[in-house]
């Protein structure tokens, strides 16, 4: 009898755990030039497979790395940094491609572009791509959003490099982010300027902090002399008067070419920046 | 006017109050006496009234604020200000208590004897200086330290009650998001507080020579060590009688009590996102006074024609004062910190691959 109950309990437990693990199992595809991660299973199995298939086709056609991440947690990083770093982790530093980040943590989606994809996908094209999926993203219909975005990126590839980016090369991107000697030198002088400003500001602030510590310390409060046993409140009243509610609309900001910390600049119609890992990236963000 | 010297009943040498031993000690024969033993040994000195002791000034032409006294040990004449109650003979360096100065209306009800002796006070001052990097180099010279003086300062202690009332508006604010809008709900409350706050022995110095802020900064004194006044405690130190009456220190007491009462009322208003004070009214009632002598070590330092004053609580060792600031040292130090910060920033930028 006891054995039967135990067997039944274990069976229920195993089935429950397996069902649970199915419902929350992360979806991940990492083959060749395509990477798709859906950690919280926002996409159904068939939707996930379809997105992988679309990404594979786009990658085959363009030769680009195609990365897609849907996540609830970008840690303490900014969407730009998360997306850039993810691209660097999954693909190689100087490769061509892009990483689409659907960010359910801070609700700011981002596309990072690298190598020739920076030239192919100008800021305007990336913003259009993000805007085209805006309504789907708001409704958290990530399948439709990704289909729309991949379709848009596909059609832009067909249209060729935008006129404003024609004539530019990967070297121009590296130069714009401070990779060549002259660029490095300019950057060094730029940083030296920052260092000098920091030197002046820190010195002045330190001087005044030190000097203020030599000022006369304030007198002892008379609270030291309060006789608590003979102190009492005669009235303590909090009377409700009124209540009112106001509201305002949240502004929906869009920004192209996020830059953080490192060298940044423009190549034709694409803004570029350097990630902390040392890679050059283009990109655009959009708040939902 | 006569002077008093407590002499050792054993050898006749001068007796001084020993802050460390908390007894009256003779430096000559090493004898020690308690206050009770002295009262028995000198029954004629303790408890005399002002009328009994006051004599006419010996020299009429002395200015209004100085008087001449005769040292009981060597017979030398001592010049002292009219507020001085205890001092030293300039010639034989024996302690001198000027009789009658602290009697009658000027007789304190209590005294807190010195606990911190001169050597300890000097150590406290030196330790405090060692933590100050930007003092002028000559600041800690022995010549300066010799000027440290132990003085019994007259204090008025006020017992009073504060009738404190305050009205304010309290606001509780909640914010939430729904769709593409942010909503803010504000609830307003009328807040009233009224309290009777009892204050015991709020001190205010009654000497025009002592800087008020300096005296307040070395508070508090431990009142549990307060003793009924006896002139014998003054032996070995300088002492002053009050020249500011209690009625004249009342505004200072009121200011401190008002500020403290306001903060007590304000702290009782809790649970609001925002509090906007509207009215406050604080009145002092039932003020009674005690006149006491507190022990204080003083030092004055002159640096580039500017005087800096320091005081140390002669009971707790708490130090207060404005130290002189060596601008050259300050600039060098600040520039060093600034340089370090900019170099660190440079390293971070290079290591981080930003440059």
Tab-separated table of N, CA and C in Angstrom, chain A residues 184 187-188 191 194-195 198-199 202-203 206-207 210-211 213-217 219-227 230-250 261-263 274 276, chain B residues 132-134 163 165 177 180-196 198-201 203 213-214 216-217 219 223 256 260 263 267 272 318 322-323 325 334-335 338-339 342 345 349 352-355:
chain	number	residue	atom	x	y	z
A	184	UNK	N	43.722	57.781	-33.073
A	184	UNK	CA	44.138	57.463	-31.709
A	184	UNK	C	44.745	58.686	-31.034
A	187	UNK	N	42.225	61.139	-30.195
A	187	UNK	CA	41.484	60.616	-29.057
A	187	UNK	C	42.263	60.790	-27.751
A	188	UNK	N	43.584	60.544	-27.847
A	188	UNK	CA	44.423	60.684	-26.651
A	188	UNK	C	44.379	62.125	-26.150
A	191	UNK	N	41.162	62.763	-24.530
A	191	UNK	CA	41.112	62.198	-23.175
A	191	UNK	C	41.994	62.988	-22.217
A	194	UNK	N	40.086	65.740	-21.046
A	194	UNK	CA	39.160	65.281	-20.004
A	194	UNK	C	39.922	65.097	-18.689
A	195	UNK	N	41.117	64.500	-18.804
A	195	UNK	CA	41.934	64.276	-17.604
A	195	UNK	C	42.293	65.595	-16.928
A	198	UNK	N	39.310	66.864	-15.183
A	198	UNK	CA	39.125	66.068	-13.965
A	198	UNK	C	40.113	66.518	-12.895
A	199	UNK	N	41.368	66.760	-13.310
A	199	UNK	CA	42.408	67.204	-12.386
A	199	UNK	C	41.997	68.518	-11.709
A	202	UNK	N	38.675	67.947	-9.493
A	202	UNK	CA	38.949	67.169	-8.269
A	202	UNK	C	39.802	67.983	-7.297
A	203	UNK	N	40.794	68.698	-7.846
A	203	UNK	CA	41.667	69.512	-6.980
A	203	UNK	C	40.874	70.591	-6.251
A	206	UNK	N	38.489	69.003	-3.712
A	206	UNK	CA	39.249	68.500	-2.558
A	206	UNK	C	39.683	69.647	-1.654
A	207	UNK	N	40.168	70.734	-2.279
A	207	UNK	CA	40.637	71.870	-1.487
A	207	UNK	C	39.525	72.424	-0.599
A	210	UNK	N	38.634	69.972	2.212
A	210	UNK	CA	39.655	69.996	3.269
A	210	UNK	C	39.539	71.279	4.087
A	211	UNK	N	39.366	72.397	3.391
A	211	UNK	CA	39.284	73.691	4.087
A	211	UNK	C	38.040	73.753	4.976
A	213	UNK	N	36.682	71.330	6.431
A	213	UNK	CA	36.852	70.478	7.617
A	213	UNK	C	37.592	71.228	8.725
A	214	UNK	N	38.198	72.359	8.393
A	214	UNK	CA	38.886	73.170	9.390
A	214	UNK	C	37.993	74.271	9.955
A	215	UNK	N	36.739	74.261	9.516
A	215	UNK	CA	35.817	75.248	10.078
A	215	UNK	C	35.374	74.795	11.458
A	216	UNK	N	34.839	75.727	12.202
A	216	UNK	CA	34.402	75.437	13.563
A	216	UNK	C	33.224	74.458	13.559
A	217	UNK	N	33.345	73.437	14.402
A	217	UNK	CA	32.264	72.441	14.488
A	217	UNK	C	31.084	73.046	15.253
A	219	UNK	N	27.778	73.673	17.571
A	219	UNK	CA	27.587	73.457	19.004
A	219	UNK	C	26.702	72.250	19.274
A	220	UNK	N	26.818	71.761	20.477
A	220	UNK	CA	26.000	70.631	20.942
A	220	UNK	C	24.526	71.053	20.956
A	221	UNK	N	23.651	70.152	20.490
A	221	UNK	CA	22.225	70.477	20.485
A	221	UNK	C	21.678	70.447	21.914
A	222	UNK	N	20.661	71.281	22.139
A	222	UNK	CA	20.042	71.307	23.471
A	222	UNK	C	19.247	70.031	23.737
A	223	UNK	N	19.123	69.174	22.746
A	223	UNK	CA	18.384	67.915	22.940
A	223	UNK	C	19.061	67.043	23.985
A	224	UNK	N	20.348	67.250	24.182
A	224	UNK	CA	21.082	66.514	25.207
A	224	UNK	C	20.434	66.705	26.574
A	225	UNK	N	19.786	67.864	26.758
A	225	UNK	CA	19.284	68.227	28.080
A	225	UNK	C	17.785	67.971	28.248
A	226	UNK	N	17.193	67.264	27.267
A	226	UNK	CA	15.755	66.965	27.377
A	226	UNK	C	15.546	65.880	28.423
A	227	UNK	N	14.636	66.166	29.339
A	227	UNK	CA	14.276	65.202	30.373
A	227	UNK	C	13.081	64.405	29.847
A	230	UNK	N	9.720	63.713	31.759
A	230	UNK	CA	8.779	64.818	32.005
A	230	UNK	C	8.303	65.454	30.690
A	231	UNK	N	8.634	64.825	29.586
A	231	UNK	CA	8.237	65.365	28.270
A	231	UNK	C	7.064	64.557	27.730
A	232	UNK	N	6.047	65.259	27.252
A	232	UNK	CA	4.885	64.538	26.730
A	232	UNK	C	4.187	65.355	25.635
A	233	UNK	N	3.546	64.639	24.725
A	233	UNK	CA	2.783	65.290	23.650
A	233	UNK	C	1.349	65.518	24.117
A	234	UNK	N	0.876	66.735	23.933
A	234	UNK	CA	-0.523	67.044	24.275
A	234	UNK	C	-1.433	66.818	23.079
A	235	UNK	N	-0.903	66.970	21.894
A	235	UNK	CA	-1.709	66.778	20.681
A	235	UNK	C	-0.851	66.190	19.575
A	236	UNK	N	-1.414	65.160	18.945
A	236	UNK	CA	-0.769	64.552	17.780
A	236	UNK	C	-1.886	64.201	16.828
A	237	UNK	N	-2.259	65.113	15.955
A	237	UNK	CA	-3.395	64.825	15.065
A	237	UNK	C	-2.997	64.977	13.609
A	238	UNK	N	-3.518	64.068	12.784
A	238	UNK	CA	-3.286	64.089	11.344
A	238	UNK	C	-4.659	63.993	10.676
A	239	UNK	N	-5.167	65.122	10.206
A	239	UNK	CA	-6.526	65.148	9.660
A	239	UNK	C	-6.488	65.197	8.135
A	240	UNK	N	-7.206	64.236	7.528
A	240	UNK	CA	-7.248	64.182	6.060
A	240	UNK	C	-8.016	65.397	5.522
A	241	UNK	N	-7.446	66.066	4.528
A	241	UNK	CA	-8.102	67.260	3.953
A	241	UNK	C	-8.687	66.926	2.579
A	242	UNK	N	-7.844	66.473	1.685
A	242	UNK	CA	-8.330	66.216	0.324
A	242	UNK	C	-7.387	65.278	-0.417
A	243	UNK	N	-7.882	64.848	-1.601
A	243	UNK	CA	-7.090	63.935	-2.420
A	243	UNK	C	-7.269	64.345	-3.883
A	244	UNK	N	-6.217	64.309	-4.663
A	244	UNK	CA	-6.340	64.582	-6.089
A	244	UNK	C	-5.337	63.750	-6.871
A	245	UNK	N	-5.719	63.454	-8.119
A	245	UNK	CA	-4.869	62.619	-8.970
A	245	UNK	C	-4.566	63.354	-10.267
A	246	UNK	N	-3.326	63.338	-10.659
A	246	UNK	CA	-2.925	63.939	-11.942
A	246	UNK	C	-2.265	62.857	-12.796
A	247	UNK	N	-2.199	63.085	-14.099
A	247	UNK	CA	-1.539	62.106	-14.965
A	247	UNK	C	-0.834	62.817	-16.115
A	248	UNK	N	0.154	62.170	-16.661
A	248	UNK	CA	0.799	62.680	-17.871
A	248	UNK	C	1.252	61.519	-18.738
A	249	UNK	N	1.347	61.811	-20.032
A	249	UNK	CA	1.676	60.767	-20.989
A	249	UNK	C	3.186	60.499	-20.975
A	250	UNK	N	3.545	59.203	-21.103
A	250	UNK	CA	4.966	58.853	-21.161
A	250	UNK	C	5.466	59.132	-22.574
A	261	UNK	N	30.943	55.506	-23.763
A	261	UNK	CA	32.323	55.548	-23.267
A	261	UNK	C	33.385	55.719	-24.330
A	262	UNK	N	33.487	54.787	-25.266
A	262	UNK	CA	34.625	54.758	-26.174
A	262	UNK	C	34.505	55.756	-27.287
A	263	UNK	N	35.400	55.614	-28.298
A	263	UNK	CA	35.380	56.512	-29.427
A	263	UNK	C	34.087	56.354	-30.197
A	274	UNK	N	32.550	52.407	-30.165
A	274	UNK	CA	33.336	51.232	-29.784
A	274	UNK	C	32.807	50.649	-28.495
A	276	UNK	N	33.084	48.113	-25.057
A	276	UNK	CA	34.149	47.937	-24.058
A	276	UNK	C	35.072	46.799	-24.460
B	132	UNK	N	45.500	66.591	12.220
B	132	UNK	CA	45.283	67.716	11.295
B	132	UNK	C	46.526	67.886	10.432
B	133	UNK	N	46.408	67.508	9.165
B	133	UNK	CA	47.556	67.550	8.270
B	133	UNK	C	47.935	68.952	7.815
B	134	UNK	N	46.987	69.849	7.908
B	134	UNK	CA	47.202	71.145	7.262
B	134	UNK	C	47.417	72.288	8.255
B	163	UNK	N	6.826	75.035	25.865
B	163	UNK	CA	5.470	74.779	25.375
B	163	UNK	C	5.556	74.924	23.851
B	165	UNK	N	4.382	74.161	19.895
B	165	UNK	CA	3.251	73.827	19.004
B	165	UNK	C	3.696	74.002	17.563
B	177	UNK	N	1.875	53.446	-13.093
B	177	UNK	CA	1.787	53.546	-14.549
B	177	UNK	C	0.657	52.671	-15.050
B	180	UNK	N	0.075	54.062	-21.394
B	180	UNK	CA	1.151	55.001	-21.714
B	180	UNK	C	1.078	56.254	-20.846
B	181	UNK	N	0.423	56.142	-19.684
B	181	UNK	CA	0.309	57.308	-18.802
B	181	UNK	C	0.858	57.005	-17.405
B	182	UNK	N	1.403	58.022	-16.784
B	182	UNK	CA	1.855	57.909	-15.393
B	182	UNK	C	0.898	58.719	-14.531
B	183	UNK	N	0.359	58.082	-13.486
B	183	UNK	CA	-0.623	58.724	-12.611
B	183	UNK	C	0.028	59.056	-11.264
B	184	UNK	N	-0.331	60.206	-10.715
B	184	UNK	CA	0.174	60.614	-9.400
B	184	UNK	C	-1.010	60.984	-8.509
B	185	UNK	N	-1.152	60.234	-7.408
B	185	UNK	CA	-2.244	60.551	-6.462
B	185	UNK	C	-1.644	61.197	-5.225
B	186	UNK	N	-2.180	62.373	-4.848
B	186	UNK	CA	-1.676	63.110	-3.682
B	186	UNK	C	-2.778	63.218	-2.639
B	187	UNK	N	-2.446	62.809	-1.412
B	187	UNK	CA	-3.386	62.964	-0.288
B	187	UNK	C	-2.795	63.993	0.662
B	188	UNK	N	-3.614	64.998	1.021
B	188	UNK	CA	-3.117	66.064	1.898
B	188	UNK	C	-3.737	65.950	3.294
B	189	UNK	N	-2.911	66.176	4.290
B	189	UNK	CA	-3.344	66.079	5.684
B	189	UNK	C	-2.959	67.359	6.440
B	190	UNK	N	-3.841	67.756	7.364
B	190	UNK	CA	-3.495	68.844	8.273
B	190	UNK	C	-2.870	68.202	9.517
B	191	UNK	N	-1.623	68.579	9.782
B	191	UNK	CA	-0.875	67.930	10.865
B	191	UNK	C	-0.704	68.912	12.025
B	192	UNK	N	-1.055	68.465	13.233
B	192	UNK	CA	-0.879	69.323	14.419
B	192	UNK	C	-0.100	68.572	15.482
B	193	UNK	N	0.879	69.253	16.058
B	193	UNK	CA	1.654	68.674	17.145
B	193	UNK	C	1.791	69.711	18.254
B	194	UNK	N	1.610	69.251	19.479
B	194	UNK	CA	1.783	70.125	20.632
B	194	UNK	C	2.407	69.306	21.750
B	195	UNK	N	3.453	69.863	22.358
B	195	UNK	CA	4.144	69.082	23.388
B	195	UNK	C	4.701	69.984	24.474
B	196	UNK	N	4.817	69.424	25.663
B	196	UNK	CA	5.564	70.087	26.743
B	196	UNK	C	6.891	69.347	26.847
B	198	UNK	N	10.497	69.043	28.543
B	198	UNK	CA	11.192	69.440	29.772
B	198	UNK	C	12.707	69.437	29.548
B	199	UNK	N	13.337	70.557	29.855
B	199	UNK	CA	14.798	70.652	29.717
B	199	UNK	C	15.421	70.800	31.099
B	200	UNK	N	16.508	70.061	31.317
B	200	UNK	CA	17.190	70.134	32.612
B	200	UNK	C	18.612	70.634	32.431
B	201	UNK	N	18.893	71.701	33.119
B	201	UNK	CA	20.268	72.244	33.191
B	201	UNK	C	20.874	72.529	31.814
B	203	UNK	N	23.060	74.672	29.711
B	203	UNK	CA	24.095	75.610	30.159
B	203	UNK	C	24.300	76.808	29.236
B	213	UNK	N	30.276	80.266	21.526
B	213	UNK	CA	30.238	79.088	20.647
B	213	UNK	C	31.275	78.054	21.074
B	214	UNK	N	32.407	78.540	21.575
B	214	UNK	CA	33.468	77.640	22.026
B	214	UNK	C	33.029	76.874	23.271
B	216	UNK	N	29.837	76.236	24.065
B	216	UNK	CA	28.770	75.297	23.692
B	216	UNK	C	29.344	74.061	22.993
B	217	UNK	N	30.442	74.262	22.270
B	217	UNK	CA	31.004	73.161	21.486
B	217	UNK	C	31.678	72.091	22.343
B	219	UNK	N	30.436	71.092	25.231
B	219	UNK	CA	29.395	70.380	25.978
B	219	UNK	C	29.280	68.971	25.421
B	223	UNK	N	26.846	65.925	34.549
B	223	UNK	CA	26.307	66.562	35.749
B	223	UNK	C	26.307	65.646	36.977
B	256	UNK	N	18.483	77.985	21.719
B	256	UNK	CA	18.867	76.570	21.677
B	256	UNK	C	17.662	75.669	21.952
B	260	UNK	N	15.917	73.004	19.324
B	260	UNK	CA	15.809	71.596	19.711
B	260	UNK	C	14.346	71.143	19.721
B	263	UNK	N	12.931	70.551	16.240
B	263	UNK	CA	13.359	69.293	15.622
B	263	UNK	C	12.636	68.107	16.250
B	267	UNK	N	10.342	65.679	13.992
B	267	UNK	CA	10.622	64.240	13.904
B	267	UNK	C	9.416	63.388	14.273
B	272	UNK	N	4.954	60.649	5.809
B	272	UNK	CA	4.584	61.507	4.672
B	272	UNK	C	5.727	61.592	3.664
B	318	UNK	N	36.681	66.785	25.782
B	318	UNK	CA	36.203	67.167	24.444
B	318	UNK	C	36.847	68.501	24.036
B	322	UNK	N	38.837	76.461	16.206
B	322	UNK	CA	39.062	76.564	14.769
B	322	UNK	C	40.552	76.532	14.515
B	323	UNK	N	41.062	75.457	13.922
B	323	UNK	CA	42.502	75.390	13.695
B	323	UNK	C	42.920	76.277	12.527
B	325	UNK	N	44.643	77.100	9.028
B	325	UNK	CA	44.767	76.263	7.839
B	325	UNK	C	45.949	76.749	7.007
B	334	UNK	N	45.610	68.929	-2.442
B	334	UNK	CA	44.477	68.882	-3.374
B	334	UNK	C	44.966	68.601	-4.795
B	335	UNK	N	46.084	69.247	-5.167
B	335	UNK	CA	46.635	69.019	-6.504
B	335	UNK	C	47.072	67.567	-6.645
B	338	UNK	N	44.007	65.502	-7.163
B	338	UNK	CA	43.519	65.754	-8.523
B	338	UNK	C	44.349	65.016	-9.553
B	339	UNK	N	45.660	65.024	-9.348
B	339	UNK	CA	46.581	64.336	-10.263
B	339	UNK	C	46.328	62.830	-10.232
B	342	UNK	N	43.161	62.009	-12.096
B	342	UNK	CA	43.281	62.093	-13.559
B	342	UNK	C	44.136	60.957	-14.112
B	345	UNK	N	42.006	57.852	-14.069
B	345	UNK	CA	41.059	57.925	-15.186
B	345	UNK	C	41.753	57.534	-16.486
B	349	UNK	N	40.886	54.400	-18.879
B	349	UNK	CA	40.555	54.592	-20.298
B	349	UNK	C	41.447	53.729	-21.195
B	352	UNK	N	40.668	49.973	-20.421
B	352	UNK	CA	39.326	49.688	-20.941
B	352	UNK	C	39.263	49.774	-22.453
B	353	UNK	N	40.345	50.133	-23.080
B	353	UNK	CA	40.380	50.179	-24.543
B	353	UNK	C	39.614	51.341	-25.114
B	354	UNK	N	39.426	52.373	-24.281
B	354	UNK	CA	38.634	53.506	-24.749
B	354	UNK	C	39.469	54.409	-25.638
B	355	UNK	N	40.766	54.563	-25.247
B	355	UNK	CA	41.618	55.446	-26.061
B	355	UNK	C	42.067	54.702	-27.311
